[in-house]
Coordinates of C-alpha atoms and ligand atoms in Angstrom, one line a residue:
M1 CA 14.6 1.7 70.1
S2 CA 15.2 5.0 68.4
R3 CA 17.8 3.3 66.2
F4 CA 15.2 0.8 65.2
I5 CA 12.7 3.5 64.3
L6 CA 15.4 5.3 62.3
A7 CA 16.2 2.1 60.4
F8 CA 12.5 1.4 59.8
C9 CA 11.9 4.9 58.5
S10 CA 14.9 4.7 56.1
F11 CA 13.6 1.4 54.8
I12 CA 10.2 3.0 54.1
I13 CA 11.7 6.0 52.4
C14 CA 13.9 3.7 50.3
L15 CA 10.9 1.7 49.2
S16 CA 8.9 4.7 48.2
C17 CA 11.9 6.1 46.3
K18 CA 12.1 2.9 44.4
N19 CA 8.5 3.1 43.5
E20 CA 8.9 6.7 42.4
T21 CA 11.8 5.7 40.1
K22 CA 9.7 3.0 38.7
S23 CA 6.8 5.2 37.9
I24 CA 9.1 7.8 36.4
E25 CA 10.6 5.1 34.2
A26 CA 7.1 3.9 33.2
L27 CA 6.2 7.5 32.3
T28 CA 9.3 8.1 30.2
A29 CA 9.6 4.6 28.7
K30 CA 9.1 5.2 24.9
E31 CA 6.0 3.7 23.6
P32 CA 7.0 1.7 20.5
T33 CA 6.2 3.7 17.4
F34 CA 4.0 2.7 14.5
A35 CA 2.9 4.3 11.2
I36 CA 0.8 3.6 8.2
V37 CA 0.6 5.1 4.7
I38 CA -1.6 4.4 1.7
H39 CA -2.1 5.3 -1.9
G40 CA -5.1 5.1 -4.2
G41 CA -3.2 5.6 -7.5
A42 CA -1.1 8.3 -9.2
G43 CA -1.7 10.2 -12.5
T44 CA -3.1 13.3 -14.1
I45 CA -5.3 14.1 -11.1
L46 CA -6.1 17.8 -11.3
K47 CA -8.4 19.7 -9.0
K48 CA -10.1 21.3 -12.0
N49 CA -11.2 17.9 -13.2
I50 CA -12.7 16.7 -9.9
T51 CA -16.0 17.9 -8.5
P52 CA -16.0 18.8 -4.8
E53 CA -18.4 15.9 -4.2
K54 CA -16.1 13.4 -5.8
E55 CA -13.1 14.8 -4.0
A56 CA -15.0 14.4 -0.7
L57 CA -15.9 10.8 -1.6
Y58 CA -12.2 9.9 -2.3
K59 CA -11.1 11.6 0.9
A60 CA -13.7 9.8 3.0
K61 CA -12.8 6.4 1.6
L62 CA -9.1 7.0 2.1
E63 CA -9.8 8.1 5.7
E64 CA -12.0 5.1 6.3
A65 CA -9.4 2.7 4.9
I66 CA -6.4 4.1 6.8
K67 CA -8.2 4.2 10.1
V68 CA -8.8 0.4 9.8
G69 CA -5.1 -0.2 9.6
Y70 CA -4.3 2.5 12.2
Q71 CA -6.6 0.8 14.7
I72 CA -5.0 -2.6 14.1
L73 CA -1.5 -1.1 14.7
K74 CA -2.6 0.9 17.7
N75 CA -4.0 -2.3 19.3
G76 CA -0.6 -4.0 18.8
G77 CA -1.7 -5.9 15.7
S78 CA 0.8 -6.8 12.9
S79 CA 1.7 -4.6 9.9
L80 CA 0.7 -7.5 7.6
D81 CA -2.9 -7.5 9.1
A82 CA -3.0 -3.7 8.9
V83 CA -1.9 -3.7 5.2
Q84 CA -4.3 -6.4 4.2
K85 CA -7.4 -5.0 6.0
T86 CA -6.7 -1.5 4.8
I87 CA -6.4 -2.6 1.2
N88 CA -9.6 -4.7 1.6
V89 CA -11.5 -1.4 2.2
L90 CA -10.1 0.1 -1.0
E91 CA -10.7 -3.1 -3.0
D92 CA -14.3 -3.1 -2.0
S93 CA -14.8 0.5 -3.2
P94 CA -15.7 1.2 -6.9
L95 CA -13.6 4.4 -6.6
F96 CA -10.3 2.7 -7.1
N97 CA -8.7 0.5 -9.7
A98 CA -8.6 -2.6 -7.6
G99 CA -11.1 -5.3 -6.6
K100 CA -14.6 -4.0 -7.3
G101 CA -13.4 -0.9 -9.3
A102 CA -10.9 -2.7 -11.5
V103 CA -10.4 -1.4 -15.0
F104 CA -11.4 -3.5 -18.1
T105 CA -9.1 -5.4 -20.4
N106 CA -9.3 -5.2 -24.1
A107 CA -11.4 -8.4 -24.0
G108 CA -13.9 -6.7 -21.7
T109 CA -12.8 -8.7 -18.6
N110 CA -11.4 -7.6 -15.3
E111 CA -8.0 -9.1 -14.4
H112 CA -6.5 -8.5 -11.0
D113 CA -2.9 -8.4 -9.8
A114 CA -1.8 -8.1 -6.1
S115 CA 1.2 -8.7 -3.9
I116 CA 2.2 -8.5 -0.2
M117 CA 5.5 -8.7 1.5
D118 CA 6.6 -9.4 5.1
G119 CA 9.6 -7.3 6.0
K120 CA 10.5 -9.5 9.0
T121 CA 10.9 -12.8 7.1
L122 CA 11.2 -11.4 3.5
N123 CA 8.4 -13.8 2.7
A124 CA 6.1 -12.7 -0.1
G125 CA 3.0 -13.7 -2.0
A126 CA 1.6 -12.5 -5.3
S127 CA -1.3 -13.3 -7.7
A128 CA -1.7 -12.2 -11.3
G129 CA -4.5 -12.2 -13.8
T130 CA -7.3 -13.5 -11.5
K131 CA -10.9 -12.8 -12.6
T132 CA -13.1 -14.1 -9.7
V133 CA -11.3 -13.4 -6.5
K134 CA -13.1 -10.6 -4.7
N135 CA -10.1 -9.4 -2.7
P136 CA -6.9 -10.2 -4.5
I137 CA -4.7 -9.0 -1.6
D138 CA -6.2 -11.9 0.5
L139 CA -5.1 -14.3 -2.2
A140 CA -1.6 -12.8 -2.2
R141 CA -1.4 -13.3 1.5
A142 CA -2.7 -16.9 1.3
I143 CA -0.1 -17.7 -1.3
M144 CA 2.6 -16.3 1.0
E145 CA 1.4 -18.2 4.0
H146 CA -0.1 -21.4 2.7
S147 CA 1.8 -22.3 -0.4
P148 CA 5.4 -23.1 -1.2
H149 CA 5.4 -20.4 -3.9
V150 CA 5.6 -16.7 -4.3
M151 CA 3.5 -16.0 -7.3
L152 CA 0.5 -17.8 -8.8
S153 CA -1.4 -16.7 -11.9
G154 CA -4.7 -17.1 -13.8
E155 CA -6.8 -20.3 -13.4
G156 CA -4.3 -22.0 -11.1
A157 CA -4.4 -19.0 -8.7
E158 CA -8.1 -19.1 -8.7
Q159 CA -8.1 -22.8 -8.0
F160 CA -5.8 -22.1 -5.0
A161 CA -8.1 -19.3 -3.9
T162 CA -11.1 -21.7 -3.9
E163 CA -9.1 -24.3 -2.0
Q164 CA -8.2 -21.7 0.6
D165 CA -11.9 -20.8 1.0
L166 CA -11.4 -17.2 -0.2
H167 CA -14.4 -15.1 -1.3
I168 CA -15.1 -16.0 -5.0
V169 CA -17.5 -13.9 -6.9
D170 CA -19.1 -13.9 -10.4
T171 CA -17.2 -11.9 -12.9
S172 CA -20.2 -9.5 -13.1
Y173 CA -19.4 -8.3 -9.6
F174 CA -16.5 -6.2 -11.1
Y175 CA -18.7 -4.4 -13.7
T176 CA -18.8 -0.6 -13.1
E177 CA -20.2 1.7 -15.7
N178 CA -17.5 4.2 -15.2
R179 CA -14.7 1.8 -16.0
F180 CA -16.6 0.3 -18.9
N181 CA -17.0 3.7 -20.4
S182 CA -13.2 4.3 -20.0
L183 CA -12.5 1.2 -22.0
Q184 CA -14.7 2.4 -24.8
K185 CA -12.9 5.8 -24.8
V186 CA -9.4 4.2 -24.8
K187 CA -10.4 1.8 -27.6
A188 CA -11.8 4.7 -29.7
S189 CA -8.5 6.5 -29.4
E190 CA -6.4 3.4 -29.8
Q191 CA -5.6 4.1 -33.5
V192 CA -3.8 7.3 -32.6
A193 CA -0.6 5.9 -31.1
F194 CA 0.3 3.1 -28.9
Y195 CA 2.1 4.8 -26.1
D196 CA 0.3 8.1 -26.0
D197 CA -1.3 10.0 -23.1
T198 CA -4.4 7.9 -23.3
I199 CA -2.4 4.9 -22.3
K200 CA -0.5 6.9 -19.7
D201 CA -3.8 7.9 -18.1
S202 CA -5.6 4.6 -18.3
K203 CA -4.4 3.2 -15.1
F204 CA -5.6 5.4 -12.2
G205 CA -6.5 4.0 -8.9
T206 CA -4.2 1.1 -8.0
V207 CA -4.2 0.9 -4.2
G208 CA -1.3 0.1 -1.8
C209 CA -0.4 0.3 1.8
A210 CA 2.8 0.2 3.8
A211 CA 3.0 -0.1 7.6
L212 CA 5.3 -0.4 10.6
D213 CA 3.9 -2.1 13.7
K214 CA 4.8 -1.8 17.3
N215 CA 7.1 -4.8 17.1
G216 CA 9.2 -3.0 14.4
N217 CA 7.9 -5.2 11.6
L218 CA 7.4 -3.6 8.2
A219 CA 4.9 -4.8 5.5
A220 CA 3.7 -3.6 2.2
G221 CA 1.0 -4.6 -0.2
T222 CA -0.4 -3.5 -3.6
S223 CA -3.6 -4.4 -5.5
T224 CA -4.7 -3.4 -9.0
G225 CA -6.8 -4.0 -12.0
G226 CA -3.8 -2.9 -14.1
M227 CA -4.2 -0.8 -17.2
T228 CA -7.5 -0.2 -19.1
N229 CA -7.5 -2.0 -22.4
K230 CA -4.6 -4.3 -21.5
R231 CA -4.3 -7.5 -23.5
W232 CA -2.2 -10.6 -24.1
G233 CA -2.3 -11.4 -20.4
R234 CA -0.4 -8.2 -19.6
I235 CA 0.9 -8.0 -16.0
G236 CA 2.2 -4.8 -14.5
D237 CA 4.5 -4.1 -11.6
S238 CA 2.0 -4.4 -8.8
P239 CA 2.3 -8.2 -8.3
I240 CA 6.1 -8.2 -8.9
I241 CA 8.1 -8.3 -5.7
G242 CA 10.8 -5.7 -5.9
A243 CA 9.1 -3.7 -8.6
G244 CA 5.6 -2.8 -7.2
T245 CA 6.0 -4.0 -3.7
Y246 CA 8.9 -4.5 -1.3
A247 CA 9.4 -4.7 2.5
N248 CA 12.5 -5.3 4.5
N249 CA 12.8 -4.7 8.3
N250 CA 16.3 -3.4 7.7
T251 CA 15.1 -0.6 5.5
C252 CA 11.6 0.2 4.5
A253 CA 8.2 -1.0 3.1
I254 CA 7.1 0.4 -0.3
S255 CA 4.1 0.2 -2.5
C256 CA 4.1 1.7 -6.0
T257 CA 1.6 3.0 -8.5
G258 CA 2.2 4.2 -12.0
W259 CA 3.1 3.0 -15.5
G260 CA 3.9 -0.6 -14.6
E261 CA 6.3 -1.3 -17.5
F262 CA 8.7 1.4 -16.3
F263 CA 8.3 0.4 -12.6
I264 CA 9.3 -3.2 -13.6
R265 CA 12.3 -2.0 -15.6
S266 CA 13.4 0.3 -12.8
V267 CA 12.8 -2.3 -10.0
V268 CA 11.4 0.7 -8.1
A269 CA 10.4 -0.7 -4.7
H270 CA 13.6 -2.7 -4.2
D271 CA 15.7 0.1 -5.6
I272 CA 14.5 2.5 -2.9
S273 CA 15.4 -0.1 -0.3
A274 CA 18.8 -0.8 -1.8
L275 CA 19.6 2.9 -1.9
M276 CA 18.9 3.0 1.8
E277 CA 20.7 -0.2 2.6
Y278 CA 23.9 0.3 0.5
K279 CA 24.1 4.0 0.2
G280 CA 22.7 5.1 3.6
L281 CA 20.1 7.4 2.0
S282 CA 17.0 8.3 3.9
I283 CA 13.6 6.9 2.7
E284 CA 12.8 10.4 1.4
E285 CA 16.1 10.8 -0.5
A286 CA 15.9 7.3 -1.9
A287 CA 12.3 7.7 -3.1
K288 CA 13.1 11.1 -4.7
E289 CA 16.1 9.7 -6.5
V290 CA 14.1 6.8 -8.1
I291 CA 10.8 8.6 -8.7
Q292 CA 12.1 12.0 -9.8
N293 CA 15.2 10.8 -11.7
K294 CA 15.4 7.1 -12.6
V295 CA 11.8 6.4 -13.7
P296 CA 11.2 9.6 -15.7
A297 CA 14.6 9.2 -17.4
L298 CA 13.1 6.0 -19.0
G299 CA 9.9 7.9 -19.8
G300 CA 7.7 6.5 -17.0
D301 CA 5.5 8.2 -14.5
G302 CA 3.9 7.4 -11.1
G303 CA 4.6 7.4 -7.5
I304 CA 5.3 5.5 -4.3
I305 CA 4.3 5.5 -0.7
G306 CA 6.6 4.0 2.0
V307 CA 7.6 3.9 5.6
D308 CA 11.0 3.2 7.1
K309 CA 11.9 1.2 10.2
H310 CA 11.7 4.3 12.3
G311 CA 8.3 5.3 11.1
N312 CA 9.4 8.0 8.7
I313 CA 7.0 8.3 5.8
A314 CA 7.6 9.0 2.1
M315 CA 4.9 9.9 -0.5
E316 CA 6.7 10.7 -3.7
F317 CA 5.2 11.1 -7.2
N318 CA 6.1 12.7 -10.5
T319 CA 2.5 12.9 -11.7
A320 CA 0.1 15.8 -11.2
G321 CA -1.4 14.0 -8.2
M322 CA -1.6 10.8 -6.1
Y323 CA -4.4 9.8 -3.8
R324 CA -2.7 9.3 -0.5
A325 CA -3.0 9.3 3.3
T326 CA -0.9 8.7 6.3
M327 CA -1.3 8.4 10.1
N328 CA 1.4 8.3 12.8
A329 CA 1.3 6.9 16.3
N330 CA -0.2 10.1 17.7
G331 CA -3.2 9.6 15.4
D332 CA -2.3 12.6 13.2
L333 CA -4.0 12.1 9.9
Y334 CA -2.9 13.6 6.5
I335 CA -4.9 13.1 3.3
G336 CA -3.7 14.5 0.0
I337 CA -4.8 14.2 -3.6
Y338 CA -3.0 16.9 -5.7
G339 CA 0.6 17.9 -5.9
E340 CA 1.3 20.5 -3.1
Ligands
LIG401 N1 1.1 0.0 -11.8 C1 -0.1 -0.5 -12.2 C2 0.1 -1.3 -13.5 O1 0.9 -0.9 -14.3 C3 -1.1 0.6 -12.6 C4 -1.2 1.7 -11.6 O2 -0.5 1.8 -10.6 O3 -2.1 2.6 -11.8 O4 -0.5 -2.3 -13.6

């Protein structure tokens, strides 16, 4: 009998040990990490030129936007959803040069470019030169997911947007006094020189987002109105996969902002990924190399935001400032505007 009691007790002890091991495992099991980073454009953004009220407005909007993506990621949502929904918030704000706040072309129109890329499949979508699509990043995603193409432009892209039931608005929706005045200023100084500082500073506020979700999938997206006073159907780097946007689960997700012509020529977003993949550089080292050496060597300026497959963040720029924000899996929030 006593043998039976002994055996029974051992069995019970064993069972509870097993449960204990299990609960310790559950406690120490690493929660999959995730991270998100955004930009709202890079350029000559100096504290002395921005009122505290305006600075607070920008910070509040950046915070609102990044928290939308953060919540999606925290709830186990995809990096693609996080990127798209975060960019939607920035597109709907007149503060940034994307969607509602897009700059004016020489002809007095607003022409939007956008792109998105899925790091898991390397699938991508992009739209260029649309005038009536309220949220161009939605169109880029629809092109990626519901068309056999990567990039659509102009009227064809708008027709596709209508067929996809995307939100179409009257062109007057994109009128903002601020941007219209900027066009007049740039036009007035146009005679001075073609590639002068006016041109350099006529493109603030492009928006972008890069995210890593709990499944280890990276995604990046960018949306812009391009450059004030652009003409001849000019298209910048933002809708060009590899230049303004790139994502690859093996390396990183990148969104760029800056003088698009130089970002196209330097194939910035893909170059950062390639430096990581082929040379083993960290995201920070790769971003530094491209933004601080390669782009300025050609005469260009701007910046990038990015996240790698481990959740490491890069926010590199060679301009005075870049609107930016990032959040990690712990919910730590960083918002920056100036160089610091
Ligand atoms: N890269 C954008 C363009 O050249 C502008 C910007 O990022 O501010 O169209």
